[in-house]
């Protein structure tokens, strides 16, 4: 696959939102909480994401995945569902590991077995699982794993 990884530029904002929205809905469905979905442009974590160091995967001038990094944290990793299982996540993980110092932590829905499989491939281990309510507005339970790479 001809994939170019580069530092995020705001010209990719709309495409980043499209990838995030599509993949986020897929992710929320794995936890049976798709009713809490918000488009990225309306999400309370938009500023948090944009304050990450973001690397994007570009194929034929189209953003098809991205990874957001904070010190010692893999905060976001999303791949357009049309391009999953083609090594994009692996290439984004390799990029992330070039720029993150260990230990590296991340959070993932417990039932997101595809993502957890990718993380485990790189040596991440589950260190804690919590079950909690999403919010007062959406009092639905979900389970989330904290994973770490030492």
mmCIF file of N, CA and C in Angstrom:
data_model
loop_
_atom_site.group_PDB
_atom_site.id
_atom_site.type_symbol
_atom_site.label_atom_id
_atom_site.label_comp_id
_atom_site.label_asym_id
_atom_site.label_seq_id
_atom_site.Cartn_x
_atom_site.Cartn_y
_atom_site.Cartn_z
ATOM 1 N N UNK A 1 0.847 -1.189 0.000
ATOM 2 C CA UNK A 1 0.000 0.000 0.000
ATOM 3 C C UNK A 1 0.880 1.235 0.000
ATOM 4 N N UNK A 2 0.531 2.170 -0.828
ATOM 5 C CA UNK A 2 1.262 3.432 -0.932
ATOM 6 C C UNK A 2 0.671 4.420 0.072
ATOM 7 N N UNK A 3 1.198 4.388 1.283
ATOM 8 C CA UNK A 3 0.699 5.235 2.363
ATOM 9 C C UNK A 3 1.793 6.192 2.795
ATOM 10 N N UNK A 4 1.446 7.453 2.875
ATOM 11 C CA UNK A 4 2.377 8.473 3.347
ATOM 12 C C UNK A 4 1.933 8.906 4.743
ATOM 13 N N UNK A 5 2.862 8.915 5.688
ATOM 14 C CA UNK A 5 2.569 9.383 7.040
ATOM 15 C C UNK A 5 3.209 10.762 7.181
ATOM 16 N N UNK A 6 2.416 11.723 7.635
ATOM 17 C CA UNK A 6 2.950 13.074 7.818
ATOM 18 C C UNK A 6 2.280 13.734 9.009
ATOM 19 N N UNK A 7 2.898 14.798 9.469
ATOM 20 C CA UNK A 7 2.342 15.570 10.571
ATOM 21 C C UNK A 7 1.048 16.241 10.105
ATOM 22 N N UNK A 8 0.064 16.257 10.978
ATOM 23 C CA UNK A 8 -1.238 16.857 10.674
ATOM 24 C C UNK A 8 -1.097 18.337 10.324
ATOM 25 N N UNK A 9 -1.903 18.738 9.363
ATOM 26 C CA UNK A 9 -2.026 20.139 8.956
ATOM 27 C C UNK A 9 -3.516 20.436 8.911
ATOM 28 N N UNK A 10 -3.907 21.644 9.285
ATOM 29 C CA UNK A 10 -5.339 21.976 9.371
ATOM 30 C C UNK A 10 -6.078 21.817 8.050
ATOM 31 N N UNK A 11 -5.361 21.758 6.940
ATOM 32 C CA UNK A 11 -6.052 21.526 5.657
ATOM 33 C C UNK A 11 -6.745 20.161 5.639
ATOM 34 N N UNK A 12 -6.321 19.270 6.546
ATOM 35 C CA UNK A 12 -6.916 17.931 6.633
ATOM 36 C C UNK A 12 -8.067 17.855 7.636
ATOM 37 N N UNK A 13 -8.451 18.969 8.229
ATOM 38 C CA UNK A 13 -9.438 18.942 9.313
ATOM 39 C C UNK A 13 -10.735 18.229 8.919
ATOM 40 N N UNK A 14 -11.333 18.593 7.805
ATOM 41 C CA UNK A 14 -12.606 17.970 7.412
ATOM 42 C C UNK A 14 -12.452 16.470 7.189
ATOM 43 N N UNK A 15 -11.362 16.073 6.566
ATOM 44 C CA UNK A 15 -11.136 14.642 6.330
ATOM 45 C C UNK A 15 -10.879 13.907 7.645
ATOM 46 N N UNK A 16 -10.154 14.543 8.562
ATOM 47 C CA UNK A 16 -9.911 13.948 9.866
ATOM 48 C C UNK A 16 -11.247 13.726 10.583
ATOM 49 N N UNK A 17 -12.125 14.713 10.518
ATOM 50 C CA UNK A 17 -13.447 14.586 11.142
ATOM 51 C C UNK A 17 -14.233 13.432 10.523
ATOM 52 N N UNK A 18 -14.180 13.295 9.220
ATOM 53 C CA UNK A 18 -14.911 12.213 8.550
ATOM 54 C C UNK A 18 -14.405 10.843 9.003
ATOM 55 N N UNK A 19 -13.081 10.691 9.037
ATOM 56 C CA UNK A 19 -12.502 9.412 9.469
ATOM 57 C C UNK A 19 -12.869 9.133 10.921
ATOM 58 N N UNK A 20 -12.711 10.131 11.772
ATOM 59 C CA UNK A 20 -13.017 9.961 13.195
ATOM 60 C C UNK A 20 -14.489 9.612 13.401
ATOM 61 N N UNK A 21 -15.380 10.331 12.744
ATOM 62 C CA UNK A 21 -16.811 10.083 12.931
ATOM 63 C C UNK A 21 -17.196 8.670 12.508
ATOM 64 N N UNK A 22 -16.709 8.250 11.371
ATOM 65 C CA UNK A 22 -17.050 6.924 10.852
ATOM 66 C C UNK A 22 -16.480 5.823 11.763
ATOM 67 N N UNK A 23 -15.213 5.977 12.130
ATOM 68 C CA UNK A 23 -14.571 4.960 12.962
ATOM 69 C C UNK A 23 -15.075 5.008 14.408
ATOM 70 N N UNK A 24 -15.393 6.199 14.897
ATOM 71 C CA UNK A 24 -15.905 6.329 16.270
ATOM 72 C C UNK A 24 -17.255 5.629 16.409
ATOM 73 N N UNK A 25 -18.117 5.789 15.412
ATOM 74 C CA UNK A 25 -19.416 5.098 15.454
ATOM 75 C C UNK A 25 -19.200 3.583 15.473
ATOM 76 N N UNK A 26 -18.279 3.116 14.661
ATOM 77 C CA UNK A 26 -17.962 1.692 14.635
ATOM 78 C C UNK A 26 -17.471 1.239 16.016
ATOM 79 N N UNK A 27 -16.616 2.034 16.622
ATOM 80 C CA UNK A 27 -16.077 1.727 17.943
ATOM 81 C C UNK A 27 -17.177 1.705 19.003
ATOM 82 N N UNK A 28 -18.050 2.688 18.988
ATOM 83 C CA UNK A 28 -19.129 2.756 19.975
ATOM 84 C C UNK A 28 -20.086 1.577 19.836
ATOM 85 N N UNK A 29 -20.283 1.108 18.613
ATOM 86 C CA UNK A 29 -21.146 -0.069 18.399
ATOM 87 C C UNK A 29 -20.564 -1.303 19.067
ATOM 88 N N UNK A 30 -19.226 -1.415 19.120
ATOM 89 C CA UNK A 30 -18.622 -2.582 19.778
ATOM 90 C C UNK A 30 -18.958 -2.611 21.261
ATOM 91 N N UNK A 31 -19.220 -1.433 21.831
ATOM 92 C CA UNK A 31 -19.549 -1.331 23.253
ATOM 93 C C UNK A 31 -21.056 -1.179 23.480
ATOM 94 N N UNK A 32 -21.838 -1.265 22.410
ATOM 95 C CA UNK A 32 -23.303 -1.097 22.481
ATOM 96 C C UNK A 32 -23.709 0.246 23.071
ATOM 97 N N UNK A 33 -22.965 1.294 22.719
ATOM 98 C CA UNK A 33 -23.313 2.627 23.220
ATOM 99 C C UNK A 33 -23.300 3.663 22.089
ATOM 100 N N UNK A 34 -23.709 3.240 20.909
ATOM 101 C CA UNK A 34 -23.694 4.174 19.776
ATOM 102 C C UNK A 34 -24.609 5.381 19.977
ATOM 103 N N UNK A 35 -25.546 5.283 20.904
ATOM 104 C CA UNK A 35 -26.441 6.423 21.145
ATOM 105 C C UNK A 35 -25.715 7.625 21.748
ATOM 106 N N UNK A 36 -24.475 7.434 22.237
ATOM 107 C CA UNK A 36 -23.727 8.557 22.798
ATOM 108 C C UNK A 36 -22.879 9.262 21.733
ATOM 109 N N UNK A 37 -22.980 8.819 20.494
ATOM 110 C CA UNK A 37 -22.156 9.380 19.412
ATOM 111 C C UNK A 37 -22.392 10.874 19.225
ATOM 112 N N UNK A 38 -21.305 11.608 19.076
ATOM 113 C CA UNK A 38 -21.322 13.017 18.687
ATOM 114 C C UNK A 38 -20.333 13.184 17.552
ATOM 115 N N UNK A 39 -20.687 13.973 16.565
ATOM 116 C CA UNK A 39 -19.723 14.271 15.521
ATOM 117 C C UNK A 39 -18.537 14.991 16.157
ATOM 118 N N UNK A 40 -17.363 14.752 15.615
ATOM 119 C CA UNK A 40 -16.157 15.332 16.188
ATOM 120 C C UNK A 40 -16.249 16.846 16.302
ATOM 121 N N UNK A 41 -16.826 17.491 15.305
ATOM 122 C CA UNK A 41 -16.924 18.957 15.337
ATOM 123 C C UNK A 41 -17.733 19.457 16.530
ATOM 124 N N UNK A 42 -18.613 18.597 17.095
ATOM 125 C CA UNK A 42 -19.446 18.959 18.242
ATOM 126 C C UNK A 42 -18.982 18.313 19.545
ATOM 127 N N UNK A 43 -17.955 17.498 19.478
ATOM 128 C CA UNK A 43 -17.542 16.706 20.635
ATOM 129 C C UNK A 43 -16.730 17.541 21.628
ATOM 130 N N UNK A 44 -16.933 17.287 22.914
ATOM 131 C CA UNK A 44 -16.194 18.043 23.930
ATOM 132 C C UNK A 44 -14.687 17.752 23.900
ATOM 133 N N UNK A 45 -14.263 16.660 23.266
ATOM 134 C CA UNK A 45 -12.849 16.312 23.224
ATOM 135 C C UNK A 45 -12.139 16.816 21.960
ATOM 136 N N UNK A 46 -12.803 17.637 21.158
ATOM 137 C CA UNK A 46 -12.177 18.161 19.941
ATOM 138 C C UNK A 46 -10.886 18.918 20.264
ATOM 139 N N UNK A 47 -10.928 19.826 21.224
ATOM 140 C CA UNK A 47 -9.726 20.585 21.582
ATOM 141 C C UNK A 47 -8.627 19.664 22.109
ATOM 142 N N UNK A 48 -9.019 18.661 22.877
ATOM 143 C CA UNK A 48 -8.054 17.691 23.398
ATOM 144 C C UNK A 48 -7.332 17.012 22.235
ATOM 145 N N UNK A 49 -8.100 16.576 21.233
ATOM 146 C CA UNK A 49 -7.504 15.939 20.053
ATOM 147 C C UNK A 49 -6.574 16.902 19.323
ATOM 148 N N UNK A 50 -7.054 18.110 19.070
ATOM 149 C CA UNK A 50 -6.261 19.063 18.289
ATOM 150 C C UNK A 50 -5.008 19.538 19.033
ATOM 151 N N UNK A 51 -4.958 19.324 20.348
ATOM 152 C CA UNK A 51 -3.763 19.650 21.105
ATOM 153 C C UNK A 51 -2.783 18.478 21.204
ATOM 154 N N UNK A 52 -3.139 17.375 20.559
ATOM 155 C CA UNK A 52 -2.219 16.245 20.454
ATOM 156 C C UNK A 52 -1.247 16.509 19.309
ATOM 157 N N UNK A 53 -0.156 15.766 19.321
ATOM 158 C CA UNK A 53 0.709 15.712 18.141
ATOM 159 C C UNK A 53 0.061 14.654 17.253
ATOM 160 N N UNK A 54 -0.437 15.071 16.098
ATOM 161 C CA UNK A 54 -1.223 14.185 15.239
ATOM 162 C C UNK A 54 -0.430 13.850 13.983
ATOM 163 N N UNK A 55 -0.373 12.560 13.696
ATOM 164 C CA UNK A 55 0.196 12.085 12.434
ATOM 165 C C UNK A 55 -0.937 11.473 11.622
ATOM 166 N N UNK A 56 -0.957 11.782 10.344
ATOM 167 C CA UNK A 56 -2.028 11.309 9.472
ATOM 168 C C UNK A 56 -1.459 10.362 8.423
ATOM 169 N N UNK A 57 -2.288 9.389 8.058
ATOM 170 C CA UNK A 57 -1.960 8.475 6.973
ATOM 171 C C UNK A 57 -2.693 8.947 5.729
ATOM 172 N N UNK A 58 -1.935 9.221 4.656
ATOM 173 C CA UNK A 58 -2.491 9.760 3.426
ATOM 174 C C UNK A 58 -2.263 8.770 2.296
ATOM 175 N N UNK A 59 -3.328 8.445 1.602
ATOM 176 C CA UNK A 59 -3.239 7.602 0.408
ATOM 177 C C UNK A 59 -3.922 8.360 -0.723
ATOM 178 N N UNK A 60 -3.181 8.601 -1.783
ATOM 179 C CA UNK A 60 -3.722 9.322 -2.946
ATOM 180 C C UNK A 60 -4.394 10.625 -2.523
ATOM 181 N N UNK A 61 -3.707 11.363 -1.662
ATOM 182 C CA UNK A 61 -4.142 12.675 -1.158
ATOM 183 C C UNK A 61 -5.415 12.624 -0.312
ATOM 184 N N UNK A 62 -5.776 11.445 0.169
ATOM 185 C CA UNK A 62 -6.937 11.303 1.048
ATOM 186 C C UNK A 62 -6.474 10.793 2.408
ATOM 187 N N UNK A 63 -6.942 11.455 3.470
ATOM 188 C CA UNK A 63 -6.633 11.019 4.823
ATOM 189 C C UNK A 63 -7.453 9.765 5.120
ATOM 190 N N UNK A 64 -6.759 8.672 5.485
ATOM 191 C CA UNK A 64 -7.474 7.420 5.745
ATOM 192 C C UNK A 64 -7.250 6.904 7.164
ATOM 193 N N UNK A 65 -6.438 7.618 7.938
ATOM 194 C CA UNK A 65 -6.218 7.238 9.325
ATOM 195 C C UNK A 65 -5.343 8.263 10.015
ATOM 196 N N UNK A 66 -5.357 8.206 11.339
ATOM 197 C CA UNK A 66 -4.520 9.137 12.099
ATOM 198 C C UNK A 66 -4.255 8.599 13.491
ATOM 199 N N UNK A 67 -3.221 9.159 14.089
ATOM 200 C CA UNK A 67 -2.877 8.825 15.460
ATOM 201 C C UNK A 67 -2.584 10.133 16.183
ATOM 202 N N UNK A 68 -3.114 10.263 17.408
ATOM 203 C CA UNK A 68 -2.901 11.449 18.233
ATOM 204 C C UNK A 68 -2.081 11.089 19.460
ATOM 205 N N UNK A 69 -1.013 11.830 19.690
ATOM 206 C CA UNK A 69 -0.074 11.515 20.761
ATOM 207 C C UNK A 69 0.019 12.638 21.783
ATOM 208 N N UNK A 70 0.161 12.250 23.036
ATOM 209 C CA UNK A 70 0.462 13.152 24.137
ATOM 210 C C UNK A 70 1.631 12.510 24.883
ATOM 211 N N UNK A 71 2.313 13.241 25.734
ATOM 212 C CA UNK A 71 3.445 12.623 26.438
ATOM 213 C C UNK A 71 3.045 11.318 27.135
ATOM 214 N N UNK A 72 3.721 10.249 26.783
ATOM 215 C CA UNK A 72 3.495 8.910 27.354
ATOM 216 C C UNK A 72 2.080 8.380 27.108
ATOM 217 N N UNK A 73 1.397 8.882 26.103
ATOM 218 C CA UNK A 73 0.016 8.444 25.853
ATOM 219 C C UNK A 73 -0.296 8.367 24.365
ATOM 220 N N UNK A 74 -0.845 7.237 23.964
ATOM 221 C CA UNK A 74 -1.435 7.105 22.648
ATOM 222 C C UNK A 74 -2.908 7.457 22.855
ATOM 223 N N UNK A 75 -3.279 8.684 22.515
ATOM 224 C CA UNK A 75 -4.599 9.206 22.856
ATOM 225 C C UNK A 75 -5.670 8.836 21.834
ATOM 226 N N UNK A 76 -5.301 8.747 20.564
ATOM 227 C CA UNK A 76 -6.253 8.445 19.496
ATOM 228 C C UNK A 76 -5.557 7.610 18.430
ATOM 229 N N UNK A 77 -6.251 6.628 17.904
ATOM 230 C CA UNK A 77 -5.803 5.922 16.708
ATOM 231 C C UNK A 77 -7.065 5.454 15.995
ATOM 232 N N UNK A 78 -7.297 6.027 14.829
ATOM 233 C CA UNK A 78 -8.487 5.685 14.053
ATOM 234 C C UNK A 78 -8.113 5.479 12.596
ATOM 235 N N UNK A 79 -8.738 4.472 11.988
ATOM 236 C CA UNK A 79 -8.551 4.181 10.571
ATOM 237 C C UNK A 79 -9.938 4.100 9.940
ATOM 238 N N UNK A 80 -10.081 4.744 8.795
ATOM 239 C CA UNK A 80 -11.333 4.677 8.034
ATOM 240 C C UNK A 80 -11.712 3.208 7.853
ATOM 241 N N UNK A 81 -12.949 2.859 8.153
ATOM 242 C CA UNK A 81 -13.370 1.453 8.095
ATOM 243 C C UNK A 81 -13.203 0.842 6.706
ATOM 244 N N UNK A 82 -13.205 1.655 5.655
ATOM 245 C CA UNK A 82 -12.992 1.130 4.302
ATOM 246 C C UNK A 82 -11.548 0.690 4.080
ATOM 247 N N UNK A 83 -10.646 1.071 4.978
ATOM 248 C CA UNK A 83 -9.227 0.760 4.804
ATOM 249 C C UNK A 83 -8.663 -0.075 5.950
ATOM 250 N N UNK A 84 -9.533 -0.589 6.806
ATOM 251 C CA UNK A 84 -9.061 -1.411 7.911
ATOM 252 C C UNK A 84 -8.592 -2.767 7.404
ATOM 253 N N UNK A 85 -7.748 -3.396 8.202
ATOM 254 C CA UNK A 85 -7.170 -4.713 7.904
ATOM 255 C C UNK A 85 -6.275 -4.677 6.663
ATOM 256 N N UNK A 86 -5.650 -3.499 6.443
ATOM 257 C CA UNK A 86 -4.707 -3.347 5.337
ATOM 258 C C UNK A 86 -3.348 -2.859 5.828
ATOM 259 N N UNK A 87 -3.120 -2.902 7.137
ATOM 260 C CA UNK A 87 -1.835 -2.510 7.684
ATOM 261 C C UNK A 87 -1.706 -1.034 8.037
ATOM 262 N N UNK A 88 -2.783 -0.268 7.886
ATOM 263 C CA UNK A 88 -2.735 1.169 8.183
ATOM 264 C C UNK A 88 -2.501 1.388 9.684
ATOM 265 N N UNK A 89 -3.270 0.685 10.508
ATOM 266 C CA UNK A 89 -3.112 0.818 11.961
ATOM 267 C C UNK A 89 -1.706 0.445 12.403
ATOM 268 N N UNK A 90 -1.159 -0.599 11.804
ATOM 269 C CA UNK A 90 0.206 -1.019 12.128
ATOM 270 C C UNK A 90 1.204 0.079 11.784
ATOM 271 N N UNK A 91 1.059 0.694 10.616
ATOM 272 C CA UNK A 91 1.981 1.768 10.224
ATOM 273 C C UNK A 91 1.824 2.983 11.132
ATOM 274 N N UNK A 92 0.600 3.293 11.524
ATOM 275 C CA UNK A 92 0.388 4.411 12.445
ATOM 276 C C UNK A 92 0.977 4.106 13.825
ATOM 277 N N UNK A 93 0.844 2.851 14.279
ATOM 278 C CA UNK A 93 1.436 2.458 15.569
ATOM 279 C C UNK A 93 2.949 2.572 15.520
ATOM 280 N N UNK A 94 3.551 2.125 14.442
ATOM 281 C CA UNK A 94 5.008 2.221 14.320
ATOM 282 C C UNK A 94 5.448 3.680 14.379
ATOM 283 N N UNK A 95 4.693 4.552 13.740
ATOM 284 C CA UNK A 95 5.002 5.979 13.785
ATOM 285 C C UNK A 95 4.878 6.491 15.211
ATOM 286 N N UNK A 96 3.790 6.132 15.883
ATOM 287 C CA UNK A 96 3.577 6.583 17.262
ATOM 288 C C UNK A 96 4.732 6.163 18.163
ATOM 289 N N UNK A 97 5.186 4.935 18.006
ATOM 290 C CA UNK A 97 6.233 4.422 18.880
ATOM 291 C C UNK A 97 7.581 5.111 18.639
ATOM 292 N N UNK A 98 7.748 5.711 17.478
ATOM 293 C CA UNK A 98 8.960 6.486 17.209
ATOM 294 C C UNK A 98 9.014 7.763 18.058
ATOM 295 N N UNK A 99 7.850 8.294 18.400
ATOM 296 C CA UNK A 99 7.776 9.604 19.048
ATOM 297 C C UNK A 99 7.363 9.568 20.516
ATOM 298 N N UNK A 100 6.950 8.422 21.013
ATOM 299 C CA UNK A 100 6.519 8.328 22.407
ATOM 300 C C UNK A 100 7.597 7.691 23.268
ATOM 301 N N UNK A 101 7.799 8.257 24.439
ATOM 302 C CA UNK A 101 8.694 7.656 25.423
ATOM 303 C C UNK A 101 7.890 6.703 26.302
ATOM 304 N N UNK A 102 8.529 5.608 26.688
ATOM 305 C CA UNK A 102 7.878 4.631 27.554
ATOM 306 C C UNK A 102 7.974 5.089 29.001
ATOM 307 N N UNK A 103 7.058 4.692 29.832
ATOM 308 C CA UNK A 103 5.900 3.853 29.531
ATOM 309 C C UNK A 103 4.852 4.621 28.733
ATOM 310 N N UNK A 104 4.117 3.888 27.910
ATOM 311 C CA UNK A 104 3.060 4.462 27.080
ATOM 312 C C UNK A 104 1.738 3.852 27.523
ATOM 313 N N UNK A 105 0.762 4.714 27.745
ATOM 314 C CA UNK A 105 -0.567 4.249 28.157
ATOM 315 C C UNK A 105 -1.589 4.577 27.081
ATOM 316 N N UNK A 106 -2.693 3.834 27.109
ATOM 317 C CA UNK A 106 -3.830 4.097 26.235
ATOM 318 C C UNK A 106 -5.079 3.534 26.885
ATOM 319 N N UNK A 107 -6.217 4.016 26.416
ATOM 320 C CA UNK A 107 -7.523 3.529 26.878
ATOM 321 C C UNK A 107 -8.260 2.967 25.670
ATOM 322 N N UNK A 108 -8.971 1.855 25.871
ATOM 323 C CA UNK A 108 -9.705 1.213 24.782
ATOM 324 C C UNK A 108 -10.928 0.518 25.368
ATOM 325 N N UNK A 109 -12.041 0.535 24.633
ATOM 326 C CA UNK A 109 -13.211 -0.207 25.082
ATOM 327 C C UNK A 109 -12.835 -1.682 25.208
ATOM 328 N N UNK A 110 -13.272 -2.304 26.286
ATOM 329 C CA UNK A 110 -12.927 -3.701 26.551
ATOM 330 C C UNK A 110 -13.349 -4.632 25.428
ATOM 331 N N UNK A 111 -14.467 -4.337 24.763
ATOM 332 C CA UNK A 111 -14.970 -5.189 23.694
ATOM 333 C C UNK A 111 -14.407 -4.850 22.314
ATOM 334 N N UNK A 112 -13.483 -3.909 22.239
ATOM 335 C CA UNK A 112 -12.891 -3.550 20.951
ATOM 336 C C UNK A 112 -11.699 -4.480 20.702
ATOM 337 N N UNK A 113 -12.019 -5.726 20.349
ATOM 338 C CA UNK A 113 -11.008 -6.768 20.223
ATOM 339 C C UNK A 113 -10.040 -6.511 19.069
ATOM 340 N N UNK A 114 -10.504 -5.865 18.013
ATOM 341 C CA UNK A 114 -9.627 -5.568 16.877
ATOM 342 C C UNK A 114 -8.535 -4.598 17.309
ATOM 343 N N UNK A 115 -8.924 -3.512 17.968
ATOM 344 C CA UNK A 115 -7.932 -2.540 18.436
ATOM 345 C C UNK A 115 -7.002 -3.177 19.465
ATOM 346 N N UNK A 116 -7.560 -3.918 20.404
ATOM 347 C CA UNK A 116 -6.734 -4.531 21.441
ATOM 348 C C UNK A 116 -5.736 -5.518 20.846
ATOM 349 N N UNK A 117 -6.132 -6.200 19.792
ATOM 350 C CA UNK A 117 -5.225 -7.126 19.114
ATOM 351 C C UNK A 117 -4.027 -6.363 18.528
ATOM 352 N N UNK A 118 -4.293 -5.214 17.923
ATOM 353 C CA UNK A 118 -3.213 -4.384 17.382
ATOM 354 C C UNK A 118 -2.274 -3.949 18.509
ATOM 355 N N UNK A 119 -2.827 -3.455 19.589
ATOM 356 C CA UNK A 119 -2.005 -2.976 20.697
ATOM 357 C C UNK A 119 -1.182 -4.109 21.305
ATOM 358 N N UNK A 120 -1.794 -5.272 21.468
ATOM 359 C CA UNK A 120 -1.077 -6.418 22.035
ATOM 360 C C UNK A 120 0.069 -6.853 21.127
ATOM 361 N N UNK A 121 -0.119 -6.729 19.815
ATOM 362 C CA UNK A 121 0.927 -7.077 18.850
ATOM 363 C C UNK A 121 2.197 -6.262 19.104
ATOM 364 N N UNK A 122 2.031 -5.053 19.632
ATOM 365 C CA UNK A 122 3.170 -4.186 19.916
ATOM 366 C C UNK A 122 3.626 -4.261 21.373
ATOM 367 N N UNK A 123 3.036 -5.185 22.145
ATOM 368 C CA UNK A 123 3.495 -5.415 23.511
ATOM 369 C C UNK A 123 2.690 -4.744 24.606
ATOM 370 N N UNK A 124 1.596 -4.064 24.256
ATOM 371 C CA UNK A 124 0.754 -3.453 25.285
ATOM 372 C C UNK A 124 0.042 -4.540 26.070
ATOM 373 N N UNK A 125 -0.118 -4.302 27.364
ATOM 374 C CA UNK A 125 -0.826 -5.240 28.234
ATOM 375 C C UNK A 125 -1.915 -4.493 29.000
ATOM 376 N N UNK A 126 -3.038 -5.188 29.219
ATOM 377 C CA UNK A 126 -4.122 -4.616 30.015
ATOM 378 C C UNK A 126 -3.650 -4.543 31.459
ATOM 379 N N UNK A 127 -3.753 -3.337 32.043
ATOM 380 C CA UNK A 127 -3.330 -3.178 33.440
ATOM 381 C C UNK A 127 -4.507 -2.881 34.362
ATOM 382 N N UNK A 128 -5.648 -2.495 33.773
ATOM 383 C CA UNK A 128 -6.821 -2.183 34.591
ATOM 384 C C UNK A 128 -8.054 -2.184 33.694
ATOM 385 N N UNK A 129 -9.170 -2.636 34.237
ATOM 386 C CA UNK A 129 -10.462 -2.571 33.559
ATOM 387 C C UNK A 129 -11.441 -1.887 34.489
ATOM 388 N N UNK A 130 -12.170 -0.918 33.955
ATOM 389 C CA UNK A 130 -13.195 -0.244 34.743
ATOM 390 C C UNK A 130 -14.520 -0.311 33.996
ATOM 391 N N UNK A 131 -15.582 -0.426 34.770
ATOM 392 C CA UNK A 131 -16.937 -0.338 34.231
ATOM 393 C C UNK A 131 -17.548 0.888 34.877
ATOM 394 N N UNK A 132 -18.052 1.768 34.034
ATOM 395 C CA UNK A 132 -18.619 3.007 34.563
ATOM 396 C C UNK A 132 -19.773 3.484 33.690
ATOM 397 N N UNK A 133 -20.451 4.514 34.171
ATOM 398 C CA UNK A 133 -21.543 5.132 33.415
ATOM 399 C C UNK A 133 -20.945 6.163 32.466
ATOM 400 N N UNK A 134 -21.527 6.283 31.272
ATOM 401 C CA UNK A 134 -21.016 7.223 30.288
ATOM 402 C C UNK A 134 -21.113 8.656 30.806
ATOM 403 N N UNK A 135 -22.320 9.043 31.234
ATOM 404 C CA UNK A 135 -22.534 10.399 31.761
ATOM 405 C C UNK A 135 -23.898 10.433 32.437
ATOM 406 N N UNK A 136 -24.214 11.555 33.065
ATOM 407 C CA UNK A 136 -25.550 11.705 33.649
ATOM 408 C C UNK A 136 -26.607 11.766 32.558
ATOM 409 N N UNK A 137 -26.249 12.374 31.437
ATOM 410 C CA UNK A 137 -27.185 12.476 30.314
ATOM 411 C C UNK A 137 -27.429 11.112 29.662
ATOM 412 N N UNK A 138 -26.378 10.284 29.579
ATOM 413 C CA UNK A 138 -26.466 8.936 29.011
ATOM 414 C C UNK A 138 -25.979 7.941 30.056
ATOM 415 N N UNK A 139 -26.831 7.567 31.003
ATOM 416 C CA UNK A 139 -26.391 6.691 32.096
ATOM 417 C C UNK A 139 -26.307 5.219 31.669
ATOM 418 N N UNK A 140 -25.492 4.952 30.656
ATOM 419 C CA UNK A 140 -25.291 3.582 30.192
ATOM 420 C C UNK A 140 -23.910 3.124 30.639
ATOM 421 N N UNK A 141 -23.834 1.844 31.007
ATOM 422 C CA UNK A 141 -22.568 1.271 31.437
ATOM 423 C C UNK A 141 -21.691 0.925 30.234
ATOM 424 N N UNK A 142 -20.399 1.103 30.411
ATOM 425 C CA UNK A 142 -19.444 0.629 29.416
ATOM 426 C C UNK A 142 -18.188 0.177 30.159
ATOM 427 N N UNK A 143 -17.429 -0.687 29.506
ATOM 428 C CA UNK A 143 -16.212 -1.215 30.094
ATOM 429 C C UNK A 143 -15.020 -0.743 29.281
ATOM 430 N N UNK A 144 -14.004 -0.264 29.991
ATOM 431 C CA UNK A 144 -12.821 0.272 29.331
ATOM 432 C C UNK A 144 -11.567 -0.295 29.955
ATOM 433 N N UNK A 145 -10.616 -0.670 29.095
ATOM 434 C CA UNK A 145 -9.334 -1.201 29.556
ATOM 435 C C UNK A 145 -8.269 -0.115 29.462
ATOM 436 N N UNK A 146 -7.443 -0.044 30.469
ATOM 437 C CA UNK A 146 -6.205 0.742 30.399
ATOM 438 C C UNK A 146 -5.112 -0.247 30.004
ATOM 439 N N UNK A 147 -4.351 0.144 28.989
ATOM 440 C CA UNK A 147 -3.247 -0.710 28.525
ATOM 441 C C UNK A 147 -1.958 0.081 28.637
ATOM 442 N N UNK A 148 -0.847 -0.651 28.798
ATOM 443 C CA UNK A 148 0.441 0.008 28.957
ATOM 444 C C UNK A 148 1.529 -0.781 28.240
ATOM 445 N N UNK A 149 2.475 -0.047 27.713
ATOM 446 C CA UNK A 149 3.687 -0.610 27.133
ATOM 447 C C UNK A 149 4.843 -0.064 27.952
ATOM 448 N N UNK A 150 5.556 -0.950 28.635
ATOM 449 C CA UNK A 150 6.667 -0.514 29.490
ATOM 450 C C UNK A 150 7.975 -0.494 28.728
#
